[in-house]
Amino acid sequence: MSVTTGAIMSPASAHKADHQYQTAKEPVAEGRGGAVSTVDPEASAAAIEVLSKGGNAVDAAVAAAATLGVTEPYSAGIGGGGYFVYYDANSGKIHTIDGRETAPAAMPTNAFIDPANGKPYNFTPELVTSGVSVGVPGTPATWERALERWGKFSLAKALEPAIEVAERGFVVDETFRQQTDDNDERFRAFPATTELFLPGGQLPVVGSVLKNEDLADTYRLLADEGTRAFYEGPLADEIAKTVQNPPKDPATKLPVPKGFMTAQDLAKYRAIDQDPTHVNYRGYDVYGMAPSSSGGTTVGEALNILETFDLPAVAKADRAAALHHYLEATALAFADRGKYVGDPAFVDVPTEALLDEVFGKERACEINPLKAATKPVPAGDVTSYDGVCPVKPAALADEKDTENISTTNLTVSDKWGNVVEYTLTIEQTGGSGITVPGRGFILNNELTDFNTVYNPTEANRIEPGKRPRSSMSPTIVLKDGEPFLALGSPGGSTIITTVLQTLINRIDFGMSIEDALAAPRATQRNTANVTAEPAFIDQYGTDLTARFGHKLVPAGDAFTSAAEIGAATAIEFDLDGRTVTAVAEPVRRGGGSAMVVKPER
Ligand code: GLU
């Protein structure tokens, strides 16, 4: 990537200038003719350009995702995977594509054990910066499949805006600089990554312009030859070689274990057409992503649990009590996620039971409205339930949460009423840190989403050819058969709680979608402590601790400097079916970018 210290345009002029640096960020946009929300103004502008040129929501989503591969290369790109959810206005149906990364065929079940000493690799730095954690990327196949099923544009046309941004560059902001800094040691371990993202060996300066000509060339290759040129031929060979023998700087102290991916693994990769998950929550039809993601089942189960309480009434009288129910419901749903959810091609996932409202009712028996349960709580019994309290406990699900917080999410709608909700990732911010030399993109480290120590009884155990369980939760909500709301977020396993919390903020607490998304967040994933943003602790900490016994700790982890949870995007559809409100984060991740084709506010 080359760097230019460019004049930064003022936000207003940048917004107006066609095809020029997009730096202005508006968290809310209202209007008609199509809309988009992403974390980045270049990506949102790419979607608006496509929508304005006659493309539909699917074309615009691919254009935005490809642009995020340029401007958010540490969160997503063709080296990763994701889940695509689509509402088709013509048929009124929801469809999904599972574009999750997949374990190589030769990956042994003990792949995460260090052959040198027979002990599990440390998660950091060994596993996160390694070839062994790189899954076969699913993102190019997802784009191609989505366009072939529902798009109006060819892949070549949908990639045009991203190629332009990669060539002319984008303006580095503080979030990008900070993320590069957070990855400094890992990126310096690989000359190809240093060259791209630490030009001249230096951290990119805020306000400078970064280009990625290698990625522009790779996108051009896909535009000319289709994604076959990614999954077969020289590029596939280079990807396999890079994974098998990560090209590291001899001076690095990082161990960088080698991976098992072959060119054949790439040739065999397929994005999968899937049925969505579905629950009805207080009259709203909530659709999400089925396994291999745990997003749809876990959000759905928690909603079924919460529906047994009159949450709107509780919230009106006592917001802390309503939040207590939210936290307890997610702990229960996470216990079941841990025990039962893995790749359905390899394990029997009881998706139907997990989404059954009778099961949810029975799980709700476990919630004491006055007191937080001791965590972790045990999983429920999906083989026998009748929705009647009390229930017999099943064995304890015990697992360590190693998902990191990266990823990106986008929401798009078009003038025909089609809607896309798409979450994509390379796992950790900065993925594996390994760039395929000369190709302009970083490879994922998604296989760290497997339970890292092999246990043959666990649903999410490592197996060759399997997809690691995800938490990504792209969600589309219909009301009376029409789109009401589409939303999603990054954030590892907190994605599930961010989507859920935003839904209950909107549906049960009656907040506007802007407020629902901006409100302070907390996440209870069946652990002793509730992780919460500082503003949430300020507002509700005393009540939740003193009255209910929750232990709240501030968000922030070893990998990032931010004390925040998620970075959601959403679009809400007005009842007239034409006006929409696109919403992005006002503050988190430096703020997101909402745009509409024809603004009305
Ligand atoms: N790897 C995570 C998942 O699939 C996403 C990572 C993230 O959001 O940071 O659920």
Coordinates of C-alpha atoms and ligand atoms in Angstrom, one line a residue:
M1 CA 0.0 0.0 0.0
S2 CA 1.4 3.4 -0.9
V3 CA 0.9 6.4 1.3
T4 CA 0.5 10.0 0.2
T5 CA 0.1 12.9 2.6
G6 CA -2.9 14.2 1.0
A7 CA -4.9 17.4 1.7
I8 CA -7.9 16.2 3.6
M9 CA -11.1 17.7 2.3
S10 CA -13.4 19.3 4.7
P11 CA -16.3 16.9 5.5
A12 CA -18.8 19.0 3.6
S13 CA -16.8 19.2 0.4
A14 CA -15.7 15.6 0.6
H15 CA -19.3 14.6 0.8
K16 CA -20.3 16.6 -2.2
A17 CA -17.3 15.7 -4.4
D18 CA -18.2 12.8 -6.6
H19 CA -15.8 9.9 -6.4
Q20 CA -13.5 11.8 -4.1
Y21 CA -12.4 10.9 -0.6
Q22 CA -15.4 10.3 1.6
T23 CA -14.6 11.4 5.1
A24 CA -17.9 12.9 6.3
K25 CA -19.8 10.6 8.7
E26 CA -23.5 10.9 9.4
P27 CA -24.9 8.4 11.9
V28 CA -28.5 8.9 10.7
A29 CA -30.0 9.4 7.3
E30 CA -33.6 9.4 6.4
G31 CA -35.2 9.3 2.9
R32 CA -36.1 7.1 0.0
G33 CA -34.8 5.4 -3.1
G34 CA -32.4 3.1 -1.2
A35 CA -30.3 3.3 1.9
V36 CA -27.1 2.0 3.4
S37 CA -25.3 1.9 6.8
T38 CA -21.8 0.8 7.2
V39 CA -18.9 1.7 9.5
D40 CA -17.2 3.6 6.7
P41 CA -18.2 6.5 4.5
E42 CA -16.3 5.2 1.4
A43 CA -18.2 1.9 1.6
S44 CA -21.5 3.7 2.1
A45 CA -20.8 6.0 -0.8
A46 CA -20.0 2.9 -3.0
A47 CA -23.4 1.4 -2.1
I48 CA -25.2 4.7 -2.9
E49 CA -23.3 4.9 -6.2
V50 CA -24.5 1.4 -7.2
L51 CA -28.1 2.1 -6.0
S52 CA -28.1 5.4 -8.0
K53 CA -26.9 3.6 -11.1
G54 CA -29.8 1.1 -11.0
G55 CA -28.3 -1.6 -8.9
N56 CA -30.3 -3.3 -6.2
A57 CA -29.5 -3.9 -2.6
V58 CA -27.5 -7.1 -3.3
D59 CA -25.3 -5.3 -5.9
A60 CA -24.8 -2.4 -3.4
A61 CA -24.0 -4.7 -0.6
V62 CA -21.3 -6.4 -2.6
A63 CA -19.9 -3.0 -3.7
A64 CA -19.9 -1.8 -0.1
A65 CA -18.3 -5.1 1.2
A66 CA -15.6 -4.9 -1.4
T67 CA -14.9 -1.3 -0.5
L68 CA -14.7 -2.3 3.2
G69 CA -12.0 -4.7 2.0
V70 CA -10.0 -1.6 1.1
T71 CA -10.8 0.8 3.9
E72 CA -11.4 -1.7 6.7
P73 CA -8.9 -4.4 5.7
Y74 CA -8.3 -5.5 9.3
S75 CA -11.9 -6.4 9.8
A76 CA -13.0 -7.9 6.5
G77 CA -12.0 -8.7 3.0
I78 CA -11.6 -11.5 0.5
G79 CA -9.3 -13.4 2.9
G80 CA -12.3 -14.0 5.2
G81 CA -15.9 -15.1 5.4
G82 CA -19.3 -14.1 6.5
Y83 CA -23.1 -14.5 6.4
F84 CA -25.5 -12.8 4.0
V85 CA -29.2 -12.4 4.7
Y86 CA -31.5 -11.2 2.0
Y87 CA -35.2 -10.1 2.0
D88 CA -36.6 -10.5 -1.5
A89 CA -39.4 -8.0 -2.0
N90 CA -40.9 -9.9 -4.9
S91 CA -41.5 -13.1 -3.0
G92 CA -41.6 -11.7 0.5
K93 CA -39.1 -14.4 1.5
I94 CA -35.9 -14.3 3.5
H95 CA -32.9 -16.2 2.1
T96 CA -29.4 -16.6 3.5
I97 CA -25.9 -17.6 2.4
D98 CA -23.4 -19.2 4.7
G99 CA -20.0 -18.0 3.5
R100 CA -18.1 -19.2 6.6
E101 CA -14.4 -20.1 6.3
T102 CA -13.8 -23.9 6.4
A103 CA -11.1 -26.0 8.0
P104 CA -8.7 -27.6 5.5
A105 CA -9.2 -31.3 4.7
A106 CA -5.8 -32.2 6.2
M107 CA -6.3 -30.3 9.4
P108 CA -5.8 -32.9 12.2
T109 CA -8.0 -32.7 15.3
N110 CA -4.8 -31.9 17.3
A111 CA -3.9 -29.1 15.0
F112 CA -3.8 -26.6 18.0
I113 CA -1.4 -28.8 19.9
D114 CA 2.3 -27.7 19.6
P115 CA 4.1 -30.8 18.1
A116 CA 7.3 -29.5 19.8
N117 CA 6.0 -30.1 23.3
G118 CA 2.6 -31.8 23.1
K119 CA 0.9 -28.9 24.8
P120 CA -1.8 -26.6 23.4
Y121 CA -0.5 -23.5 21.7
N122 CA -1.1 -20.3 23.6
F123 CA -4.1 -18.5 22.1
T124 CA -1.9 -15.4 21.9
P125 CA 0.5 -15.1 20.1
E126 CA 0.8 -18.6 18.6
L127 CA -2.8 -19.3 17.4
V128 CA -3.9 -15.8 16.4
T129 CA -0.9 -15.2 14.3
S130 CA -0.5 -18.5 12.5
G131 CA -1.2 -20.4 9.3
V132 CA -2.9 -23.1 11.3
S133 CA -5.9 -20.8 12.1
V134 CA -6.5 -19.7 8.6
G135 CA -9.7 -21.1 7.2
V136 CA -10.6 -21.4 3.5
P137 CA -12.0 -18.0 2.7
G138 CA -15.7 -17.8 1.8
T139 CA -16.2 -14.1 1.0
P140 CA -15.5 -14.1 -2.8
A141 CA -17.8 -17.1 -3.2
T142 CA -20.5 -15.3 -1.1
W143 CA -20.4 -12.3 -3.4
E144 CA -20.6 -14.4 -6.5
R145 CA -23.4 -16.5 -5.2
A146 CA -25.4 -13.5 -4.0
L147 CA -25.1 -11.7 -7.3
E148 CA -25.9 -14.8 -9.3
R149 CA -29.0 -15.5 -7.3
W150 CA -30.4 -12.0 -6.8
G151 CA -28.2 -9.3 -8.3
K152 CA -28.7 -7.1 -11.3
F153 CA -25.0 -6.4 -11.7
S154 CA -22.1 -8.6 -12.7
L155 CA -19.3 -9.1 -10.2
A156 CA -17.1 -6.9 -12.4
K157 CA -19.6 -4.0 -12.2
A158 CA -20.2 -4.4 -8.5
L159 CA -16.4 -4.3 -7.9
E160 CA -15.9 -1.0 -9.8
P161 CA -16.3 1.4 -6.8
A162 CA -13.9 -0.7 -4.7
I163 CA -11.3 -0.8 -7.4
E164 CA -11.5 2.9 -7.7
V165 CA -11.0 3.4 -3.9
A166 CA -8.2 1.0 -3.8
E167 CA -6.4 2.9 -6.6
R168 CA -7.0 6.4 -5.5
G169 CA -6.7 5.6 -1.8
F170 CA -8.6 6.6 1.2
V171 CA -8.0 9.0 4.1
V172 CA -6.6 7.4 7.2
D173 CA -8.6 8.1 10.3
E174 CA -7.8 7.6 14.0
T175 CA -9.5 4.2 14.2
F176 CA -7.4 2.9 11.3
R177 CA -4.2 4.3 12.8
Q178 CA -5.0 2.8 16.2
Q179 CA -5.9 -0.6 14.8
T180 CA -2.6 -0.6 12.9
D181 CA -0.7 0.3 16.1
D182 CA -2.5 -2.4 18.0
N183 CA -1.2 -4.9 15.4
D184 CA 2.3 -3.4 15.1
E185 CA 4.3 -6.5 16.2
R186 CA 2.2 -8.9 14.2
F187 CA 2.2 -6.9 11.1
R188 CA 6.0 -6.4 11.3
A189 CA 6.4 -10.2 11.5
F190 CA 5.4 -10.3 7.8
P191 CA 7.2 -8.2 5.2
A192 CA 4.2 -8.3 2.8
T193 CA 1.9 -6.9 5.6
T194 CA 4.5 -4.3 6.6
E195 CA 4.8 -3.1 3.1
L196 CA 1.0 -2.7 2.8
F197 CA 0.1 -1.2 6.1
L198 CA 3.3 0.2 7.6
P199 CA 4.6 2.1 4.6
G200 CA 8.2 3.0 4.9
G201 CA 8.1 1.0 8.2
Q202 CA 6.0 3.8 9.8
L203 CA 2.5 3.9 11.2
P204 CA 0.2 5.6 8.8
V205 CA -0.5 9.1 9.8
V206 CA -4.1 10.3 10.4
G207 CA -5.1 12.4 7.3
S208 CA -2.7 10.7 4.9
V209 CA -4.0 8.8 1.9
L210 CA -3.4 5.1 1.7
K211 CA -3.7 3.2 -1.6
N212 CA -3.8 -0.5 -2.2
E213 CA -2.8 -1.2 -5.8
D214 CA -2.3 -4.9 -5.2
L215 CA -5.8 -5.3 -4.0
A216 CA -7.1 -3.2 -7.0
D217 CA -5.3 -5.8 -9.2
T218 CA -6.7 -8.7 -7.3
Y219 CA -10.2 -7.3 -7.6
R220 CA -9.6 -6.7 -11.3
L221 CA -8.6 -10.4 -11.7
L222 CA -11.9 -11.4 -10.1
A223 CA -13.8 -9.0 -12.2
D224 CA -12.2 -10.4 -15.4
E225 CA -12.3 -14.1 -14.6
G226 CA -14.8 -14.6 -11.8
T227 CA -14.0 -16.0 -8.4
R228 CA -12.6 -19.1 -10.1
A229 CA -9.4 -17.1 -10.3
F230 CA -9.4 -17.0 -6.5
Y231 CA -10.3 -20.6 -5.8
E232 CA -8.2 -22.1 -8.6
G233 CA -5.0 -21.3 -10.4
P234 CA -2.0 -19.2 -9.4
L235 CA -3.8 -17.1 -6.7
A236 CA -5.1 -20.3 -5.0
D237 CA -1.6 -21.8 -5.1
E238 CA -0.2 -18.7 -3.5
I239 CA -2.8 -18.6 -0.8
A240 CA -2.1 -22.3 0.1
K241 CA 1.6 -21.7 0.0
T242 CA 1.3 -18.7 2.3
V243 CA -0.8 -20.7 4.8
Q244 CA 1.5 -23.7 4.7
N245 CA 4.6 -21.6 5.2
P246 CA 3.8 -18.1 6.4
P247 CA 6.4 -15.8 4.8
K248 CA 7.7 -14.2 8.0
D249 CA 10.5 -11.8 8.7
P250 CA 13.4 -14.0 10.0
A251 CA 14.0 -11.4 12.8
T252 CA 10.5 -11.8 14.3
K253 CA 10.1 -13.4 17.7
L254 CA 6.6 -14.6 16.9
P255 CA 6.5 -18.4 16.4
V256 CA 3.8 -18.4 13.6
P257 CA 2.7 -22.1 13.4
K258 CA 2.2 -23.4 9.9
G259 CA -1.1 -24.4 8.4
F260 CA -2.6 -27.2 6.4
M261 CA -4.5 -25.6 3.6
T262 CA -4.0 -26.9 0.0
A263 CA -5.0 -25.6 -3.4
Q264 CA -7.6 -28.4 -3.4
D265 CA -9.2 -27.0 -0.3
L266 CA -9.8 -23.8 -2.1
A267 CA -11.0 -25.5 -5.3
K268 CA -13.6 -27.4 -3.2
Y269 CA -15.0 -24.4 -1.3
R270 CA -18.7 -23.6 -1.7
A271 CA -20.9 -20.9 -0.2
I272 CA -24.0 -22.6 1.1
D273 CA -27.7 -21.5 0.5
Q274 CA -29.4 -21.8 3.8
D275 CA -32.9 -21.4 5.3
P276 CA -33.0 -18.6 7.9
T277 CA -33.9 -19.1 11.5
H278 CA -37.2 -17.7 12.5
V279 CA -39.0 -16.7 15.7
N280 CA -42.0 -14.5 16.3
Y281 CA -41.4 -12.0 19.1
R282 CA -44.4 -10.0 20.2
G283 CA -45.8 -10.0 16.7
Y284 CA -42.5 -9.3 14.9
D285 CA -41.0 -12.0 12.7
V286 CA -37.3 -12.2 13.4
Y287 CA -35.1 -13.9 10.9
G288 CA -31.5 -14.7 11.3
M289 CA -28.6 -16.9 10.4
A290 CA -28.8 -20.7 11.0
P291 CA -25.8 -22.8 12.1
S292 CA -22.9 -22.8 11.3
S293 CA -23.5 -19.4 13.0
S294 CA -25.0 -19.5 16.5
G295 CA -26.4 -16.0 15.9
G296 CA -29.9 -17.0 14.8
T297 CA -30.5 -19.7 17.3
T298 CA -29.1 -17.7 20.3
V299 CA -30.9 -14.4 19.5
G300 CA -34.0 -16.4 18.8
E301 CA -33.9 -18.5 22.0
A302 CA -33.3 -15.4 24.1
L303 CA -36.2 -13.7 22.5
N304 CA -38.4 -16.7 23.2
I305 CA -37.3 -16.7 26.8
L306 CA -38.0 -12.9 27.1
E307 CA -41.4 -13.2 25.5
T308 CA -42.7 -15.1 28.5
F309 CA -42.3 -11.9 30.6
D310 CA -44.2 -8.7 30.0
L311 CA -40.9 -6.8 29.4
P312 CA -42.5 -3.6 28.1
A313 CA -44.5 -3.2 31.3
V314 CA -41.5 -4.2 33.5
A315 CA -39.3 -1.7 31.6
K316 CA -41.8 1.1 32.1
A317 CA -41.8 0.6 35.9
D318 CA -38.3 -0.5 36.5
R319 CA -35.7 -0.4 33.7
A320 CA -33.0 -2.2 35.8
A321 CA -35.4 -5.1 36.4
A322 CA -36.0 -5.4 32.6
L323 CA -32.2 -5.4 32.0
H324 CA -31.8 -8.0 34.6
H325 CA -34.2 -10.2 32.6
Y326 CA -32.2 -9.5 29.4
L327 CA -28.9 -10.5 31.1
E328 CA -30.4 -13.7 32.6
A329 CA -32.0 -14.7 29.3
T330 CA -28.7 -14.4 27.3
A331 CA -26.8 -16.4 29.9
L332 CA -29.3 -19.3 29.4
A333 CA -29.2 -19.0 25.6
F334 CA -25.4 -19.0 25.7
A335 CA -25.4 -22.1 27.8
D336 CA -27.4 -23.9 25.1
R337 CA -25.3 -22.4 22.3
G338 CA -22.2 -23.7 24.0
K339 CA -23.5 -27.2 24.4
Y340 CA -25.4 -27.7 21.1
V341 CA -24.3 -25.5 18.3
G342 CA -21.6 -26.4 15.8
D343 CA -21.4 -26.9 12.0
P344 CA -24.6 -28.9 11.1
A345 CA -22.8 -30.7 8.4
F346 CA -20.8 -32.5 11.2
V347 CA -22.9 -32.4 14.3
D348 CA -26.6 -32.9 15.0
V349 CA -27.7 -29.3 15.9
P350 CA -31.1 -29.2 17.6
T351 CA -32.0 -26.0 15.7
E352 CA -35.7 -26.6 15.9
A353 CA -35.7 -27.2 19.6
L354 CA -33.5 -24.2 20.4
L355 CA -36.0 -22.0 18.5
D356 CA -39.1 -23.7 19.9
E357 CA -41.1 -21.3 22.0
V358 CA -42.0 -24.1 24.4
F359 CA -38.3 -24.7 25.0
G360 CA -37.9 -21.0 25.6
K361 CA -40.8 -21.0 28.0
E362 CA -39.2 -23.8 29.9
R363 CA -35.8 -22.1 30.0
A364 CA -37.5 -18.9 31.3
C365 CA -38.4 -21.0 34.4
E366 CA -34.7 -20.6 35.4
I367 CA -35.0 -16.8 35.7
N368 CA -35.5 -15.5 39.2
P369 CA -37.0 -12.0 38.6
L370 CA -35.3 -10.8 41.8
K371 CA -31.8 -12.4 41.7
A372 CA -29.1 -13.1 39.2
A373 CA -28.3 -16.9 38.9
T374 CA -24.8 -18.1 39.7
K375 CA -22.9 -18.4 36.4
P376 CA -22.2 -20.4 34.4
V377 CA -25.8 -21.8 34.3
P378 CA -26.3 -25.3 32.9
A379 CA -27.7 -26.0 29.4
G380 CA -31.3 -27.0 29.0
D381 CA -32.4 -30.5 27.9
V382 CA -33.5 -30.2 24.2
T383 CA -34.7 -33.8 24.2
S384 CA -37.5 -33.4 26.7
Y385 CA -39.2 -30.2 27.6
D386 CA -42.8 -29.2 28.1
G387 CA -42.6 -25.5 29.0
V388 CA -43.7 -26.3 32.6
C389 CA -41.8 -25.1 35.7
P390 CA -39.8 -26.4 37.5
V391 CA -37.3 -28.2 35.2
K392 CA -34.6 -30.7 35.7
P393 CA -31.1 -29.3 35.1
A394 CA -28.8 -30.9 32.4
A395 CA -25.0 -31.1 32.6
L396 CA -23.0 -28.0 32.8
A397 CA -21.7 -26.6 29.6
D398 CA -18.3 -25.2 30.2
E399 CA -16.3 -23.5 27.6
K400 CA -13.9 -20.7 27.2
D401 CA -14.8 -17.7 25.1
T402 CA -11.9 -17.0 22.8
E403 CA -13.7 -15.0 20.0
N404 CA -12.2 -11.7 19.4
I405 CA -13.8 -8.4 18.6
S406 CA -13.4 -7.3 15.0
T407 CA -15.5 -7.8 11.9
T408 CA -17.8 -5.5 10.1
N409 CA -21.5 -5.3 9.3
L410 CA -23.6 -3.5 6.7
T411 CA -27.2 -2.9 6.0
V412 CA -28.6 -2.0 2.6
S413 CA -32.1 -1.5 1.1
D414 CA -33.2 -0.5 -2.4
K415 CA -36.1 1.3 -4.0
W416 CA -37.8 -2.0 -4.8
G417 CA -37.9 -2.9 -1.1
N418 CA -35.2 -5.5 -1.1
V419 CA -33.0 -5.6 2.0
V420 CA -29.6 -7.1 2.7
E421 CA -28.0 -7.6 6.1
Y422 CA -24.4 -8.8 5.8
T423 CA -21.8 -9.5 8.5
L424 CA -18.3 -10.3 7.3
T425 CA -15.0 -10.8 9.0
I426 CA -11.4 -12.0 9.0
E427 CA -11.9 -12.8 12.8
Q428 CA -9.5 -10.8 15.0
T429 CA -8.8 -7.2 14.1
G430 CA -5.9 -7.7 11.6
G431 CA -6.9 -11.4 11.1
S432 CA -3.9 -13.7 11.1
G433 CA -1.7 -10.7 10.3
I434 CA -0.5 -12.6 7.2
T435 CA -0.8 -11.0 3.8
V436 CA -0.7 -13.0 0.6
P437 CA 2.4 -11.4 -0.9
G438 CA 1.6 -9.0 -3.7
R439 CA -2.2 -9.6 -3.5
G440 CA -3.3 -6.8 -1.1
F441 CA -5.3 -8.7 1.4
I442 CA -4.9 -10.3 4.9
L443 CA -5.8 -13.9 5.6
N444 CA -8.3 -14.7 8.4
N445 CA -7.6 -16.5 11.7
E446 CA -11.2 -17.8 11.8
L447 CA -10.3 -21.3 12.9
T448 CA -9.6 -19.9 16.4
D449 CA -13.5 -19.9 16.7
F450 CA -13.3 -23.7 17.1
N451 CA -13.1 -24.8 20.7
T452 CA -9.3 -24.7 20.8
V453 CA -8.7 -27.9 22.8
Y454 CA -10.2 -30.9 21.0
N455 CA -12.9 -32.7 22.9
P456 CA -14.8 -35.3 20.9
T457 CA -18.0 -34.6 22.8
E458 CA -18.2 -30.9 22.0
A459 CA -20.3 -29.6 19.1
N460 CA -17.7 -27.0 18.1
R461 CA -14.7 -29.4 18.2
I462 CA -12.1 -29.1 15.4
E463 CA -12.7 -31.4 12.4
P464 CA -11.3 -31.4 8.9
G465 CA -13.6 -29.7 6.4
K466 CA -15.8 -28.2 9.2
R467 CA -16.9 -24.6 9.7
P468 CA -16.1 -23.1 13.1
R469 CA -19.1 -21.9 15.0
S470 CA -19.8 -18.2 14.5
S471 CA -21.7 -15.6 16.5
M472 CA -22.5 -13.4 13.6
S473 CA -26.1 -12.4 13.7
P474 CA -27.3 -10.5 10.6
T475 CA -31.0 -10.1 11.4
I476 CA -34.0 -9.0 9.4
V477 CA -37.3 -8.3 11.2
L478 CA -40.7 -8.3 9.4
K479 CA -44.0 -6.9 10.7
D480 CA -47.1 -8.2 8.9
G481 CA -44.9 -9.6 6.2
E482 CA -43.2 -6.3 5.4
P483 CA -39.6 -5.2 6.5
F484 CA -39.6 -3.4 9.8
L485 CA -36.0 -3.4 10.8
A486 CA -32.6 -4.9 9.6
L487 CA -29.6 -4.9 11.9
G488 CA -26.3 -6.5 12.7
S489 CA -23.0 -5.9 14.4
P490 CA -19.4 -7.0 14.8
G491 CA -18.0 -7.9 18.2
G492 CA -17.3 -11.7 18.4
S493 CA -19.7 -13.4 20.8
T494 CA -21.0 -10.0 21.9
I495 CA -22.6 -9.7 18.5
I496 CA -25.5 -11.8 19.7
T497 CA -26.1 -9.6 22.8
T498 CA -25.7 -6.4 20.8
V499 CA -28.3 -7.4 18.3
L500 CA -30.6 -8.7 21.1
Q501 CA -30.2 -5.6 23.2
T502 CA -30.9 -3.3 20.2
L503 CA -34.0 -5.3 19.4
I504 CA -35.4 -5.0 23.0
N505 CA -34.4 -1.4 23.2
R506 CA -36.5 -0.8 20.1
I507 CA -39.4 -3.2 20.6
D508 CA -39.8 -3.4 24.3
F509 CA -38.3 -0.2 25.6
G510 CA -39.9 1.9 22.8
M511 CA -36.7 3.8 21.9
S512 CA -36.2 5.2 18.4
I513 CA -33.9 3.1 16.3
E514 CA -31.2 5.8 16.6
D515 CA -31.4 5.7 20.4
A516 CA -31.7 1.9 20.5
L517 CA -28.4 1.6 18.7
A518 CA -26.5 4.3 20.5
A519 CA -27.6 3.2 24.0
P520 CA -24.9 1.9 26.3
R521 CA -24.4 -1.9 26.1
A522 CA -23.8 -4.8 28.4
T523 CA -23.2 -8.5 27.6
Q524 CA -23.8 -11.6 29.7
R525 CA -22.5 -14.7 27.9
N526 CA -22.9 -17.1 30.8
T527 CA -19.8 -15.9 32.6
A528 CA -19.3 -14.9 36.2
N529 CA -19.2 -11.2 35.2
V530 CA -21.3 -9.0 33.0
T531 CA -19.1 -7.1 30.6
A532 CA -20.5 -3.6 30.1
E533 CA -19.6 -0.2 28.6
P534 CA -18.7 2.4 31.2
A535 CA -21.8 4.4 30.4
F536 CA -24.0 1.4 31.1
I537 CA -22.2 0.8 34.4
D538 CA -22.7 4.5 35.3
Q539 CA -26.4 4.3 34.5
Y540 CA -27.4 0.8 35.8
G541 CA -24.4 -0.6 37.7
T542 CA -25.5 0.3 41.2
D543 CA -29.1 -1.1 40.7
L544 CA -28.0 -4.3 38.9
T545 CA -25.4 -5.0 41.5
A546 CA -27.2 -4.0 44.7
R547 CA -30.6 -5.3 43.9
F548 CA -29.9 -8.3 41.6
G549 CA -26.4 -9.4 42.4
H550 CA -24.9 -8.9 38.9
K551 CA -21.1 -8.3 38.8
L552 CA -20.3 -5.7 36.2
V553 CA -16.9 -5.2 34.7
P554 CA -15.9 -2.6 32.1
A555 CA -15.5 -3.7 28.4
G556 CA -12.1 -3.7 26.7
D557 CA -9.8 -6.7 26.2
A558 CA -6.2 -7.5 25.5
F559 CA -6.5 -7.0 21.8
T560 CA -8.1 -3.5 21.6
S561 CA -7.8 -0.3 23.4
A562 CA -11.6 0.5 23.1
A563 CA -14.0 0.1 26.1
E564 CA -16.9 -0.5 23.7
I565 CA -19.1 -3.3 22.6
G566 CA -20.0 -3.8 18.9
A567 CA -20.4 -1.4 16.1
A568 CA -23.9 -1.9 14.8
T569 CA -25.7 -0.8 11.6
A570 CA -29.4 -0.8 11.0
I571 CA -32.2 0.4 8.7
E572 CA -35.7 0.9 9.9
F573 CA -38.6 0.9 7.5
D574 CA -41.5 3.3 8.0
L575 CA -45.0 2.1 7.7
D576 CA -45.5 3.8 4.4
G577 CA -43.0 1.2 3.1
R578 CA -41.0 3.9 1.3
T579 CA -39.3 6.1 3.8
V580 CA -36.4 4.5 5.7
T581 CA -34.1 5.5 8.5
A582 CA -30.5 4.3 8.1
V583 CA -28.6 4.3 11.3
A584 CA -24.9 3.9 12.2
E585 CA -22.9 4.3 15.4
P586 CA -22.5 7.9 16.5
V587 CA -19.3 7.2 18.5
R588 CA -18.2 3.5 18.6
R589 CA -15.3 2.6 16.2
G590 CA -15.0 6.3 15.5
G591 CA -18.6 6.5 14.2
G592 CA -20.3 4.9 11.2
S593 CA -21.8 6.2 8.0
A594 CA -25.5 6.2 7.1
M595 CA -26.7 7.4 3.7
V596 CA -29.8 7.4 1.6
V597 CA -30.3 8.0 -2.2
K598 CA -32.9 10.7 -1.7
P599 CA -32.5 12.4 1.7
E600 CA -35.6 13.8 3.3
R601 CA -34.2 15.2 6.5
Ligands
GLU1 N1 -15.1 -14.7 14.5 C1 -16.3 -14.2 15.0 C2 -17.5 -14.9 14.6 O1 -17.6 -15.5 13.6 C3 -16.5 -12.8 14.6 C4 -15.3 -11.9 15.1 C5 -15.7 -10.6 15.4 O2 -16.8 -10.1 15.4 O3 -14.8 -9.9 15.8 O4 -18.5 -14.9 15.3

